[in-house]
Amino acid sequence: MHEIVPVPPGVWTRLSAQGASITAATWLVNGPGPVRVNATSGAAPSGTASGYDYPPGRGEMNVALADFAPGVAGAATLWGWSDTGSSVMVSHA
């Protein structure tokens, strides 16, 4: 899958395809706002304190979810949060 995912303000948005369990992903924040990215084993993260913040123009290339979120057993779903709204280009396997 390779697509641009809109991330509306104030809600965790699934960046990986619905129903897909992924092992690695590439993403780039298109903007206009920054995006907090997190990985879980399925359900959306609770709260907004966890994750890594990426400003527009930043992201990761072919990162294994096990390396991105080593403390999450079975990490297989990628999520994004934006306070202001943004979009993320995502490609995953």
PDB file of C-alpha atoms in Angstrom:
ATOM      1  CA  MET A   1       0.000   0.000   0.000  1.00  0.00           C
ATOM      2  CA  HIS A   2       1.202   3.510  -0.830  1.00  0.00           C
ATOM      3  CA  GLU A   3      -1.097   6.458  -0.181  1.00  0.00           C
ATOM      4  CA  ILE A   4      -1.543   9.879   1.369  1.00  0.00           C
ATOM      5  CA  VAL A   5      -3.577   9.676   4.576  1.00  0.00           C
ATOM      6  CA  PRO A   6      -5.345  12.778   5.924  1.00  0.00           C
ATOM      7  CA  VAL A   7      -4.886  13.211   9.687  1.00  0.00           C
ATOM      8  CA  PRO A   8      -7.719  15.358  11.089  1.00  0.00           C
ATOM      9  CA  PRO A   9      -7.063  17.412  14.222  1.00  0.00           C
ATOM     10  CA  GLY A  10      -7.510  15.842  17.643  1.00  0.00           C
ATOM     11  CA  VAL A  11      -8.021  12.164  16.805  1.00  0.00           C
ATOM     12  CA  TRP A  12      -5.745   9.150  16.399  1.00  0.00           C
ATOM     13  CA  THR A  13      -5.899   8.179  12.717  1.00  0.00           C
ATOM     14  CA  ARG A  14      -4.917   4.780  11.397  1.00  0.00           C
ATOM     15  CA  LEU A  15      -2.006   5.228   8.965  1.00  0.00           C
ATOM     16  CA  SER A  16      -1.760   1.549   8.022  1.00  0.00           C
ATOM     17  CA  ALA A  17      -4.496  -0.009   5.889  1.00  0.00           C
ATOM     18  CA  GLN A  18      -7.638  -1.137   7.721  1.00  0.00           C
ATOM     19  CA  GLY A  19      -7.293  -4.772   8.735  1.00  0.00           C
ATOM     20  CA  ALA A  20      -3.624  -4.930   7.754  1.00  0.00           C
ATOM     21  CA  SER A  21      -0.959  -6.167  10.140  1.00  0.00           C
ATOM     22  CA  ILE A  22       2.274  -4.564   9.009  1.00  0.00           C
ATOM     23  CA  THR A  23       5.906  -5.261   9.839  1.00  0.00           C
ATOM     24  CA  ALA A  24       7.618  -2.185   8.342  1.00  0.00           C
ATOM     25  CA  ALA A  25       6.658   1.238   7.017  1.00  0.00           C
ATOM     26  CA  THR A  26       7.912   4.384   5.331  1.00  0.00           C
ATOM     27  CA  TRP A  27       6.188   7.690   6.059  1.00  0.00           C
ATOM     28  CA  LEU A  28       6.627  11.375   5.379  1.00  0.00           C
ATOM     29  CA  VAL A  29       4.575  14.144   6.978  1.00  0.00           C
ATOM     30  CA  ASN A  30       3.256  16.361   4.185  1.00  0.00           C
ATOM     31  CA  GLY A  31       1.795  19.016   6.489  1.00  0.00           C
ATOM     32  CA  PRO A  32       0.613  21.577   7.076  1.00  0.00           C
ATOM     33  CA  GLY A  33       0.974  20.550  10.743  1.00  0.00           C
ATOM     34  CA  PRO A  34       3.234  18.147  12.630  1.00  0.00           C
ATOM     35  CA  VAL A  35       2.109  14.566  13.317  1.00  0.00           C
ATOM     36  CA  ARG A  36       2.748  12.354  16.350  1.00  0.00           C
ATOM     37  CA  VAL A  37       3.292   8.769  15.141  1.00  0.00           C
ATOM     38  CA  ASN A  38       2.799   5.684  17.293  1.00  0.00           C
ATOM     39  CA  ALA A  39       2.489   1.918  16.808  1.00  0.00           C
ATOM     40  CA  THR A  40       0.202  -0.531  18.608  1.00  0.00           C
ATOM     41  CA  SER A  41      -0.774  -4.167  18.366  1.00  0.00           C
ATOM     42  CA  GLY A  42      -4.217  -3.115  17.066  1.00  0.00           C
ATOM     43  CA  ALA A  43      -6.364  -0.566  18.899  1.00  0.00           C
ATOM     44  CA  ALA A  44      -5.684   3.173  18.804  1.00  0.00           C
ATOM     45  CA  PRO A  45      -3.307   4.526  21.448  1.00  0.00           C
ATOM     46  CA  SER A  46      -4.892   5.960  24.579  1.00  0.00           C
ATOM     47  CA  GLY A  47      -4.140   9.588  25.326  1.00  0.00           C
ATOM     48  CA  THR A  48      -1.798  11.790  23.332  1.00  0.00           C
ATOM     49  CA  ALA A  49       1.428  11.694  25.338  1.00  0.00           C
ATOM     50  CA  SER A  50       2.959   8.686  23.597  1.00  0.00           C
ATOM     51  CA  GLY A  51       4.592   8.587  20.190  1.00  0.00           C
ATOM     52  CA  TYR A  52       7.225  10.460  18.233  1.00  0.00           C
ATOM     53  CA  ASP A  53       6.640  13.936  16.788  1.00  0.00           C
ATOM     54  CA  TYR A  54       7.462  14.618  13.126  1.00  0.00           C
ATOM     55  CA  PRO A  55       7.284  18.110  11.569  1.00  0.00           C
ATOM     56  CA  PRO A  56       6.319  18.527   7.910  1.00  0.00           C
ATOM     57  CA  GLY A  57       9.004  17.171   5.612  1.00  0.00           C
ATOM     58  CA  ARG A  58      10.201  14.566   8.132  1.00  0.00           C
ATOM     59  CA  GLY A  59       9.479  10.863   8.533  1.00  0.00           C
ATOM     60  CA  GLU A  60      11.085   7.443   8.476  1.00  0.00           C
ATOM     61  CA  MET A  61      12.205   5.128   5.681  1.00  0.00           C
ATOM     62  CA  ASN A  62      11.538   1.385   5.838  1.00  0.00           C
ATOM     63  CA  VAL A  63      11.549   1.191   9.630  1.00  0.00           C
ATOM     64  CA  ALA A  64      10.548  -2.108  11.248  1.00  0.00           C
ATOM     65  CA  LEU A  65       7.704  -1.582  13.708  1.00  0.00           C
ATOM     66  CA  ALA A  66       9.528  -3.833  16.181  1.00  0.00           C
ATOM     67  CA  ASP A  67      12.412  -1.297  16.112  1.00  0.00           C
ATOM     68  CA  PHE A  68      10.164   1.786  16.096  1.00  0.00           C
ATOM     69  CA  ALA A  69       8.155   0.599  19.122  1.00  0.00           C
ATOM     70  CA  PRO A  70      10.275  -2.054  20.884  1.00  0.00           C
ATOM     71  CA  GLY A  71       8.152  -1.826  24.028  1.00  0.00           C
ATOM     72  CA  VAL A  72       4.956  -2.769  22.183  1.00  0.00           C
ATOM     73  CA  ALA A  73       4.559  -6.531  21.898  1.00  0.00           C
ATOM     74  CA  GLY A  74       3.275  -7.433  18.445  1.00  0.00           C
ATOM     75  CA  ALA A  75       3.301  -3.867  17.085  1.00  0.00           C
ATOM     76  CA  ALA A  76       1.470  -4.140  13.744  1.00  0.00           C
ATOM     77  CA  THR A  77      -0.642  -0.980  13.346  1.00  0.00           C
ATOM     78  CA  LEU A  78       0.633   2.569  12.682  1.00  0.00           C
ATOM     79  CA  TRP A  79      -1.245   5.639  13.982  1.00  0.00           C
ATOM     80  CA  GLY A  80      -0.954   9.415  13.597  1.00  0.00           C
ATOM     81  CA  TRP A  81      -2.217  12.341  15.730  1.00  0.00           C
ATOM     82  CA  SER A  82      -2.191  16.026  14.839  1.00  0.00           C
ATOM     83  CA  ASP A  83      -3.312  18.973  16.945  1.00  0.00           C
ATOM     84  CA  THR A  84      -3.912  21.103  13.858  1.00  0.00           C
ATOM     85  CA  GLY A  85      -4.541  18.608  11.047  1.00  0.00           C
ATOM     86  CA  SER A  86      -2.081  17.296   8.502  1.00  0.00           C
ATOM     87  CA  SER A  87      -1.447  14.518   5.993  1.00  0.00           C
ATOM     88  CA  VAL A  88       1.070  11.700   5.839  1.00  0.00           C
ATOM     89  CA  MET A  89       2.410   9.750   2.860  1.00  0.00           C
ATOM     90  CA  VAL A  90       2.573   6.108   3.965  1.00  0.00           C
ATOM     91  CA  SER A  91       3.939   2.985   2.316  1.00  0.00           C
ATOM     92  CA  HIS A  92       4.015  -0.318   4.175  1.00  0.00           C
ATOM     93  CA  ALA A  93       4.355  -4.073   3.915  1.00  0.00           C
TER      94      ALA A  93
END
